[in-house]
Short mmCIF file of C-alpha atoms in Angstrom, two decimals:
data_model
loop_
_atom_site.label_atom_id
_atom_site.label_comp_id
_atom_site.label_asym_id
_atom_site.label_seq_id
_atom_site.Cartn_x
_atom_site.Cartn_y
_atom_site.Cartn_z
CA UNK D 1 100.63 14.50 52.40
CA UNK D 2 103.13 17.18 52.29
CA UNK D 3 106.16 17.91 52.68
CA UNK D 4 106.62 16.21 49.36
CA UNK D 5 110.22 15.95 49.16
CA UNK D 6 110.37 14.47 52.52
CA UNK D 7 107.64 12.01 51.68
CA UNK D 8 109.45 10.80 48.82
CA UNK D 9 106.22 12.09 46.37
CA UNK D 10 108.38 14.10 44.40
CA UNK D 11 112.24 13.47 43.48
CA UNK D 12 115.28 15.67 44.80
CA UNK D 13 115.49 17.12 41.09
CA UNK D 14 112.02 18.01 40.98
CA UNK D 15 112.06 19.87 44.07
CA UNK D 16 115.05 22.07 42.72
CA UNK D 17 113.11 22.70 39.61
CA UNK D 18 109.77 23.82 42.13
CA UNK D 19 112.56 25.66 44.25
CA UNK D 20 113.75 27.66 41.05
CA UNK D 21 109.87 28.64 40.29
CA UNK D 22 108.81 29.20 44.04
CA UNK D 23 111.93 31.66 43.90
CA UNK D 24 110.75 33.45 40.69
CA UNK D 25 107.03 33.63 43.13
CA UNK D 26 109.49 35.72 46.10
CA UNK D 27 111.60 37.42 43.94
CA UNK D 28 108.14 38.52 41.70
CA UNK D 29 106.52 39.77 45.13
CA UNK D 30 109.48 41.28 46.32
CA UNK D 31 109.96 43.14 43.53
CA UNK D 32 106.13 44.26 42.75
CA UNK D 33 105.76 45.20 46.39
CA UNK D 34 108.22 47.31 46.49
CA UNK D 35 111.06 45.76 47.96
CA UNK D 36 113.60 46.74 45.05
CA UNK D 37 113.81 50.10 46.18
CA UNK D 38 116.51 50.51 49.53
CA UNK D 39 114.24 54.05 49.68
CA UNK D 40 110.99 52.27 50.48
CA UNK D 41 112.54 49.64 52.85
CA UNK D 42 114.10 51.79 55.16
CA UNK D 43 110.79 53.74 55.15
CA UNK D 44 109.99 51.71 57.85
CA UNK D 45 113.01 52.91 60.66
CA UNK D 46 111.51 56.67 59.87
CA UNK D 47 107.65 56.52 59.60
CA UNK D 48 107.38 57.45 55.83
CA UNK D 49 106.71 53.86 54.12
CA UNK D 50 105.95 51.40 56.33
CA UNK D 51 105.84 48.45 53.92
CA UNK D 52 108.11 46.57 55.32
CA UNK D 53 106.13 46.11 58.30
CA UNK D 54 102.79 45.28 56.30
CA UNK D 55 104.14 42.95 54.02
CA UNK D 56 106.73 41.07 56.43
CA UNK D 57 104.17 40.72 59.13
CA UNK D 58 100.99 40.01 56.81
CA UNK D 59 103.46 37.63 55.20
CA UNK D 60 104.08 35.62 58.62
CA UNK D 61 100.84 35.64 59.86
CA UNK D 62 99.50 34.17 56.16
CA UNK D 63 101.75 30.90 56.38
CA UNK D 64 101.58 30.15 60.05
CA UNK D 65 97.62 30.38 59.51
CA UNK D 66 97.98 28.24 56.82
CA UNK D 67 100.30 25.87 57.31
CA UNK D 68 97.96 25.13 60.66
CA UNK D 69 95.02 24.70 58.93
CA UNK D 70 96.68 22.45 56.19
CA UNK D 71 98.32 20.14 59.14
CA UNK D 72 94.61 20.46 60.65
CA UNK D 73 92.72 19.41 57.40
CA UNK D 74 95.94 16.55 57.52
CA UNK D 75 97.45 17.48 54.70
CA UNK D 76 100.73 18.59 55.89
CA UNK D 77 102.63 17.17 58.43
CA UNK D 78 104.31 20.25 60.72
CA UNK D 79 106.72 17.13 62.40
CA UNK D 80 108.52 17.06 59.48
CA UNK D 81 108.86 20.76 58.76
CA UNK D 82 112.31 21.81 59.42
CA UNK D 83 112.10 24.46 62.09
CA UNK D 84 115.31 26.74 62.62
CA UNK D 85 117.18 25.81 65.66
CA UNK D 86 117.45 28.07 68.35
CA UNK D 87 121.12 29.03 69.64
CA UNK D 88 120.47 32.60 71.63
CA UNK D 89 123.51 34.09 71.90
CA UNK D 90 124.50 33.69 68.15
CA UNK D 91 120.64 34.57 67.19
CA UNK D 92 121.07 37.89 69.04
CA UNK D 93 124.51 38.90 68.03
CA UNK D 94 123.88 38.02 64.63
CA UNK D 95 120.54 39.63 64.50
CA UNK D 96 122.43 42.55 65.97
CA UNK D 97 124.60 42.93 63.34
CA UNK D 98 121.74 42.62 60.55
CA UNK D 99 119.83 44.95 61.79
CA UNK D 100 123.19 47.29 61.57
CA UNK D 101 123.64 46.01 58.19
CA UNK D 102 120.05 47.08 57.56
CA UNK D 103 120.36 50.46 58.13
CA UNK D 104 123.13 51.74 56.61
CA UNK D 105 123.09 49.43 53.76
CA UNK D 106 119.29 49.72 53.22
CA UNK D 107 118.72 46.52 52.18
CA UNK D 108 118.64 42.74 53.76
CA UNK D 109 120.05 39.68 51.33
CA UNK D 110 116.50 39.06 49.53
CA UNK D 111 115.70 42.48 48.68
CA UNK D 112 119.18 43.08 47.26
CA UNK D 113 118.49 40.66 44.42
CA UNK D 114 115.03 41.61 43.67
CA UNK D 115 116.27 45.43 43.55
CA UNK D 116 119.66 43.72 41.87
CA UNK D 117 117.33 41.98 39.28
CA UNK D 118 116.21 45.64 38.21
CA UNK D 119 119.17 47.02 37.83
CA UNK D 120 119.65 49.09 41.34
CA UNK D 121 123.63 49.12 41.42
CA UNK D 122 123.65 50.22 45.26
CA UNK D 123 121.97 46.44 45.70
CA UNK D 124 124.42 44.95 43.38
CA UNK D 125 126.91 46.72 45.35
CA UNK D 126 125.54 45.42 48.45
CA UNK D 127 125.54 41.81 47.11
CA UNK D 128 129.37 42.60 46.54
CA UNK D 129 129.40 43.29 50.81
CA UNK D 130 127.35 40.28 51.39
CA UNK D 131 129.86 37.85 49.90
CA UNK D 132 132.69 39.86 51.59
CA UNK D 133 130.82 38.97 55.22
CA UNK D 134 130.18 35.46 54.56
CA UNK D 135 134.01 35.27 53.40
CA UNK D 136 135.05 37.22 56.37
CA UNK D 137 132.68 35.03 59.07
CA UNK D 138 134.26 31.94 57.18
CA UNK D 139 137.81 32.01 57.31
CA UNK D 140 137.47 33.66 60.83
CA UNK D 141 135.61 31.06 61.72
CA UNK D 142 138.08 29.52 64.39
CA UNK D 143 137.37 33.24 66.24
CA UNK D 144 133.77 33.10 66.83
CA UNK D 145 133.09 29.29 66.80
CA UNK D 146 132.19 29.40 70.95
CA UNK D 147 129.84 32.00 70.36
CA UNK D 148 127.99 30.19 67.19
CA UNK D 149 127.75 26.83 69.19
CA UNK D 150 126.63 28.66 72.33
CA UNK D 151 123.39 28.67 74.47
CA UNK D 152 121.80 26.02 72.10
CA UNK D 153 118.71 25.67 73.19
CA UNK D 154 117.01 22.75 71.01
CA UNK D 155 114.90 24.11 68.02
CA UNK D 156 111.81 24.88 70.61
CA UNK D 157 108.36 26.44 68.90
CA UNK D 158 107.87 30.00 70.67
CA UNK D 159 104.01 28.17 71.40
CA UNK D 160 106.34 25.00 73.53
CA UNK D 161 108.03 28.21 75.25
CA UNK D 162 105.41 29.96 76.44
CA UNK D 163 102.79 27.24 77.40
CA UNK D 164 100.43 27.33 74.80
CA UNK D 165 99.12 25.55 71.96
CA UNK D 166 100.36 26.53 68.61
CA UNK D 167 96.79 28.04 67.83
CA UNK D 168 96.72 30.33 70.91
CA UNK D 169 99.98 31.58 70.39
CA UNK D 170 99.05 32.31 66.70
CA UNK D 171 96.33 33.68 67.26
CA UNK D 172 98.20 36.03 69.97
CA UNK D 173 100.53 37.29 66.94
CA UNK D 174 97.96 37.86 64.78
CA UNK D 175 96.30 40.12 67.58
CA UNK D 176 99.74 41.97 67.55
CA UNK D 177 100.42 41.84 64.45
CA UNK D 178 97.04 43.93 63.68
CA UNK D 179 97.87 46.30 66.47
CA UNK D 180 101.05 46.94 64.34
CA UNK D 181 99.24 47.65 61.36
CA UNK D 182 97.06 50.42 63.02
CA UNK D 183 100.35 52.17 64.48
CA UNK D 184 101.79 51.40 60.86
CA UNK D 185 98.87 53.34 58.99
CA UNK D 186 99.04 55.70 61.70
CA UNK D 187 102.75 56.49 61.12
CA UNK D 188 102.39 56.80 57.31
CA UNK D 189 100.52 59.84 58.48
CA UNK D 190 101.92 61.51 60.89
CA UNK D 191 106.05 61.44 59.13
CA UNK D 192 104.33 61.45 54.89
CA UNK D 193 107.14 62.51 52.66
CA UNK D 194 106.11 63.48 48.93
CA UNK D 195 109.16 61.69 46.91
CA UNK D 196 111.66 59.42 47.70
CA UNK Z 1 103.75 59.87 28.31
CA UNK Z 2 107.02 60.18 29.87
CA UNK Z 3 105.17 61.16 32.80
CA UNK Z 4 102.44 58.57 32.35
CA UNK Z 5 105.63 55.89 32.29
CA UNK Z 6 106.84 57.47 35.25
CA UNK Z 7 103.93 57.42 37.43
CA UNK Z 8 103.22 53.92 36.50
CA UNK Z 9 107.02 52.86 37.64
CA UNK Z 10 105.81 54.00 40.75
CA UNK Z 11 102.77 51.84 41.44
CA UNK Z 12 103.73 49.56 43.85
CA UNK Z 13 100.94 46.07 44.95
CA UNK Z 14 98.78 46.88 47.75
CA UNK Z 15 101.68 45.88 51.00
CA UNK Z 16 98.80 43.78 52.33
CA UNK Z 17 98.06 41.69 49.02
CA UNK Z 18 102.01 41.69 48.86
CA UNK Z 19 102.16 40.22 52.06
CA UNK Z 20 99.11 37.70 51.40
CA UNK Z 21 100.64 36.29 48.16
CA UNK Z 22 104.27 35.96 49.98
CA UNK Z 23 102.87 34.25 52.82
CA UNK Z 24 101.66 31.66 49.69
CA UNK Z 25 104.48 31.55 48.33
CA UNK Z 26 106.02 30.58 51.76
CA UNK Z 27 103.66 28.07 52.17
CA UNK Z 28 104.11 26.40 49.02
CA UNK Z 29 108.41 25.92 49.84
CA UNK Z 30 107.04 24.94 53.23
CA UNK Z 31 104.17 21.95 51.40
CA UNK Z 32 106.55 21.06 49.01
CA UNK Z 33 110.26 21.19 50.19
CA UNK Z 34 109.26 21.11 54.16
CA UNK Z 35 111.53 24.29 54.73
CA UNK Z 36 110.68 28.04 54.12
CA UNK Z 37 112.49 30.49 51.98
CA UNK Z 38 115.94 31.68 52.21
CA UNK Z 39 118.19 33.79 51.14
CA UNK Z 40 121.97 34.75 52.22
CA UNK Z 41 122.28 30.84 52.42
CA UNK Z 42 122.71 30.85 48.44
CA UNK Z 43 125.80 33.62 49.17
CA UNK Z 44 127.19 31.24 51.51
CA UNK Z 45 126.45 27.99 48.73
CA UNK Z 46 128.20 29.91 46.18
CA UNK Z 47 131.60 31.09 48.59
CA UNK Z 48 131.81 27.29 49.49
CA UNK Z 49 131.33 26.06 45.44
CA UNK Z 50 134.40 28.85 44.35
CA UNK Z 51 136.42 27.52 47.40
CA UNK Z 52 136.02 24.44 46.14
CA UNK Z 53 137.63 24.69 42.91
CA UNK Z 54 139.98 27.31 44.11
CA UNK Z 55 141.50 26.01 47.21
CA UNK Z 56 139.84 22.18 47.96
CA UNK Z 57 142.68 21.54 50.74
CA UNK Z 58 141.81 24.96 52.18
CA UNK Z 59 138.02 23.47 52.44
CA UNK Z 60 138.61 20.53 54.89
CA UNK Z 61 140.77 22.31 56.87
CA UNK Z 62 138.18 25.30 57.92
CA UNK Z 63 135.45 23.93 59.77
CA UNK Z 64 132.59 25.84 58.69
CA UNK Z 65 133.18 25.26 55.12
CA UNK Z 66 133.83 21.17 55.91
CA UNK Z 67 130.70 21.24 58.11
CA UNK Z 68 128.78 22.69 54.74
CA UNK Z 69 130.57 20.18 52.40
CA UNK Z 70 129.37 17.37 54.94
CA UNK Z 71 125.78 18.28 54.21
CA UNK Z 72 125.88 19.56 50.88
CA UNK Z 73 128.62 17.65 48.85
CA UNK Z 74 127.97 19.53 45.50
CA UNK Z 75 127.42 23.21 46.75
CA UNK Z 76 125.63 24.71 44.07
CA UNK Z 77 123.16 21.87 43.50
CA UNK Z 78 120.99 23.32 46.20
CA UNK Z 79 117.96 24.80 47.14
CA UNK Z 80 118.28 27.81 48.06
CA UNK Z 81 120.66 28.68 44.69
CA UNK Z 82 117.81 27.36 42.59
CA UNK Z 83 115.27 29.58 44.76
CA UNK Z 84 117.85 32.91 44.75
CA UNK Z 85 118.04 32.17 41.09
CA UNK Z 86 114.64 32.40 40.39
CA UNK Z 87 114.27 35.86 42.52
CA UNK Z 88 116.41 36.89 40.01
CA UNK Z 89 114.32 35.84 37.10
CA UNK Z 90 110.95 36.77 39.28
CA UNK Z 91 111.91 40.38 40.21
CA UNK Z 92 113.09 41.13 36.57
CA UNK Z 93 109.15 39.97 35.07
CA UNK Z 94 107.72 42.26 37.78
CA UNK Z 95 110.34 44.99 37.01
CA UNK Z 96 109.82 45.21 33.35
CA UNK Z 97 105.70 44.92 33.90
CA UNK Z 98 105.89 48.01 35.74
CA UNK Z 99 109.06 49.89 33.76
CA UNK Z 100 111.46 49.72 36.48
CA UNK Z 101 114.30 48.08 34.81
CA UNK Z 102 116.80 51.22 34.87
CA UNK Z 103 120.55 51.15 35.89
CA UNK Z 104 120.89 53.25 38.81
CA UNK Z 105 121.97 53.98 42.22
CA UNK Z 106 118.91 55.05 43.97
CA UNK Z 107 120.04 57.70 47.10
CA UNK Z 108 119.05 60.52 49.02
CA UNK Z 109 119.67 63.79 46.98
CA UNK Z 110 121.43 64.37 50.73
CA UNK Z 111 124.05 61.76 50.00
CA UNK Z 112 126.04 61.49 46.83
CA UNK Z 113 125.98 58.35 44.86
CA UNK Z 114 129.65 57.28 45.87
CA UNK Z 115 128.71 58.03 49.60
CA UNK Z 116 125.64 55.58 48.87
CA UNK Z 117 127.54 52.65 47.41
CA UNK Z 118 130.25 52.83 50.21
CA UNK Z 119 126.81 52.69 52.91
CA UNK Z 120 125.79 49.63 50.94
CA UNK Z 121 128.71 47.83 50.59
CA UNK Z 122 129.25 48.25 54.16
CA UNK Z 123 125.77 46.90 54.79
CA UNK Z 124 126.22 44.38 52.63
CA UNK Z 125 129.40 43.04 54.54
CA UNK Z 126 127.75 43.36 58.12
CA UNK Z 127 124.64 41.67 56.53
CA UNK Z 128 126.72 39.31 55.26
CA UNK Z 129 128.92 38.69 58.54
CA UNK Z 130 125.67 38.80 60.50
CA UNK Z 131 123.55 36.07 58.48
CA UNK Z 132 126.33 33.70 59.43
CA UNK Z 133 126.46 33.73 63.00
CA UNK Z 134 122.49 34.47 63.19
CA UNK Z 135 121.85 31.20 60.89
CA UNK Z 136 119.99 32.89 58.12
CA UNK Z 137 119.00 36.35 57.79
CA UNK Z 138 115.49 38.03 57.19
CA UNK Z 139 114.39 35.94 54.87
CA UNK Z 140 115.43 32.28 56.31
CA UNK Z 141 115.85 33.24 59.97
CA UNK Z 142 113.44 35.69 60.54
CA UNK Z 143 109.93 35.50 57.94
CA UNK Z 144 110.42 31.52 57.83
CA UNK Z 145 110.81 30.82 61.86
CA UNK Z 146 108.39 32.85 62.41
CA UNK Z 147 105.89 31.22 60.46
CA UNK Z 148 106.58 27.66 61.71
CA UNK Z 149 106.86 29.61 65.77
CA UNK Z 150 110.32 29.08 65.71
CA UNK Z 151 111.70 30.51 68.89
CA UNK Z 152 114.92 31.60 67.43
CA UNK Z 153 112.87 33.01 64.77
CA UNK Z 154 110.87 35.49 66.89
CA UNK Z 155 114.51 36.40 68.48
CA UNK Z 156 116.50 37.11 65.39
CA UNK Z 157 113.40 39.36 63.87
CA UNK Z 158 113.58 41.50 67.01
CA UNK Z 159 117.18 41.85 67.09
CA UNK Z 160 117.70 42.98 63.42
CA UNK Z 161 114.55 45.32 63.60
CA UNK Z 162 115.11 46.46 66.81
CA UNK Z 163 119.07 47.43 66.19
CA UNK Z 164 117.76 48.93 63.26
CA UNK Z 165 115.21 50.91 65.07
CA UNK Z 166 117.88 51.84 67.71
CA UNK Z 167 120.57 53.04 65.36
CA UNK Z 168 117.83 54.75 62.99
CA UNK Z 169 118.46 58.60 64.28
CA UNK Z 170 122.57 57.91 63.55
CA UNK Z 171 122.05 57.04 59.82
CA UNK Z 172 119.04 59.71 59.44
CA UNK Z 173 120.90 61.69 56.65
CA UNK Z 174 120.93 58.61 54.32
CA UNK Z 175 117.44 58.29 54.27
CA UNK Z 176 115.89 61.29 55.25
#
């Protein structure tokens, strides 16, 4: 029963070794989709390519469906699934600040290797900025620890928050998650651009 | 031919097979490692492993880094640097399949190329800074916690989309 590791089926050296060939998987879908090109990903803020949208949300609604159905069928245990706390001011702020990053730079951490791994220099370039952040967030650390500490709220399931089984709520952001899709298709129309 | 090779470096996977396959891909770290994929986490792995030989008194001093020592007492032996490493290898396979391995900076014939490494180094910093705080970025934070209904997941995705959204019509020229 997975998760392997944390079952002790397969060794901590192993699971690097799977880690290095489920990253060539990403980085190979990344790439192939797309996702190399800072062009097609901010598509997405302007109507033109909204492939961000249909992969990112196809993407999430593909492993929460599954990963259900393989705790349902018992072979995965969700309990031991490490699910990202939730501390809402820092989540916000820092989500914030992506999404800034996003825009202007056109790319978000993944994509930057998969378009670095090409041979974009804007993405190796941005990979430059992204160690300059961390660096920055870092040493400044002793600044902005209150705010990364604050309004920790447990690592709750959005399902736990709203009321509902984890189905139900899945099955709610799948509904959504379609309706996006229509006004994603829909968009591709209505702003089309030739080249970019 | 030349155009032939061109049009084919412009074939991209259908976005909703794309999306299929990485949601497989996400459950497989999920089955195997019980945690989803990540990404600016490696940056972060790598800052702490040069600190470490650079300035190991500096380390325990600062907080974050000790906190990241704590749990991960040789840096680089770590997931998410094997898994960043192999995007590396896995984008370059898919890159030279479909003849897009070409050094370039790709911008806006509105934007000169300088003007479009200075907008992604920029991005790169705040992506950088931001990833920190938010405890992973749209990779870790935001595809990953969403797929396991993680509250903080659903928050993060609609704050970096939604700023993006927001400040969209400000960075227009870059793009558009």
């Amino acid at each position: 029963m997975g998760p392997l590791v944390v079952n002790g089926i397969i060794s901590e050296n192993t699971n690097l070794l799977l880690a290095f060939i489920i990253g060539i998987g990403f980085g190979f879908v990344l790439e192939s989709s797309g996702f190399s090109s800072s062009r097609k990903l901010a598509g997405v803020f302007y109507g033109y390519d909204m492939v961000v949208l249909k992969v990112f949300f196809t993407a999430a609604i593909t492993a929460m469906l599954g990963m259900l159905f393989l705790s349902l069928f018992g072979w995965l245990d969700l309990d031991l699934v490490y699910v990202n706390p939730t501390y809402l001011s820092s989540a916000i702020i820092g989500g914030v600040v992506m999404g800034a990053g996003f825009i202007i730079g056109g790319f978000c951490p993944g994509t930057s290797f998969a378009g670095a791994s090409i041979g974009k220099i804007d993405a190796m370039v941005f990979i430059g900025g992204l160690f300059i952040g961390v660096i920055i967030f870092s040493e400044g650390y002793p600044l902005w620890d209150n705010l990364y500490m604050a309004a920790f709220k447990g690592s709750p399931k959005l399902s736990e928050s709203l009321g509902l089984s984890d189905g139900l709520a899945a099955l709610g952001i799948i509904l959504a998650a379609i309706g996006m899709f229509y006004v994603a298709e829909w968009a591709e129309k209505k702003f089309p651009r030739e080249e970019y | 031919m030349e155009k032939e090779l061109k049009d084919r470096s412009r074939r991209y996977l259908n976005p909703y097979l794309g999306g299929v396959l990485l949601g497989l891909v996400l459950i497989a770290a999920n089955y195997i490692a019980g945690r989803g994929l990540g990404a600016s986490g490696a940056v972060k792995s790598v800052v702490v492993a040069a600190n470490k030989v650079i300035a190991p008194a500096h380390l325990e001093k600062n907080a974050f880094y000790a906190e990241s020592i704590k749990q991960h007492p040789n840096p680089l032996k770590n997931w998410l640097v094997f898994e960043m490493t192999g995007v590396l290898v896995g984008g370059f396979l898919s890159g030279s399949l479909w003849g897009r391995l070409k050094l370039k900076v790709e911008h806006s014939p509105k934007i000169t190329s300088r003007k479009r490494l200075i907008m992604a180094g920029t991005g790169g910093v705040l992506f950088g800074f931001g990833s920190q705080l938010g405890r992973g970025c749209t990779s870790g934070s935001a595809l990953s916690g969403m797929a396991v209904l993680s509250l903080g997941g659903f928050i993060t995705m609609a704050a970096i989309f939604g700023t993006a959204f927001a400040l969209a019509y400000f960075f227009r020229k870059n793009w558009i």
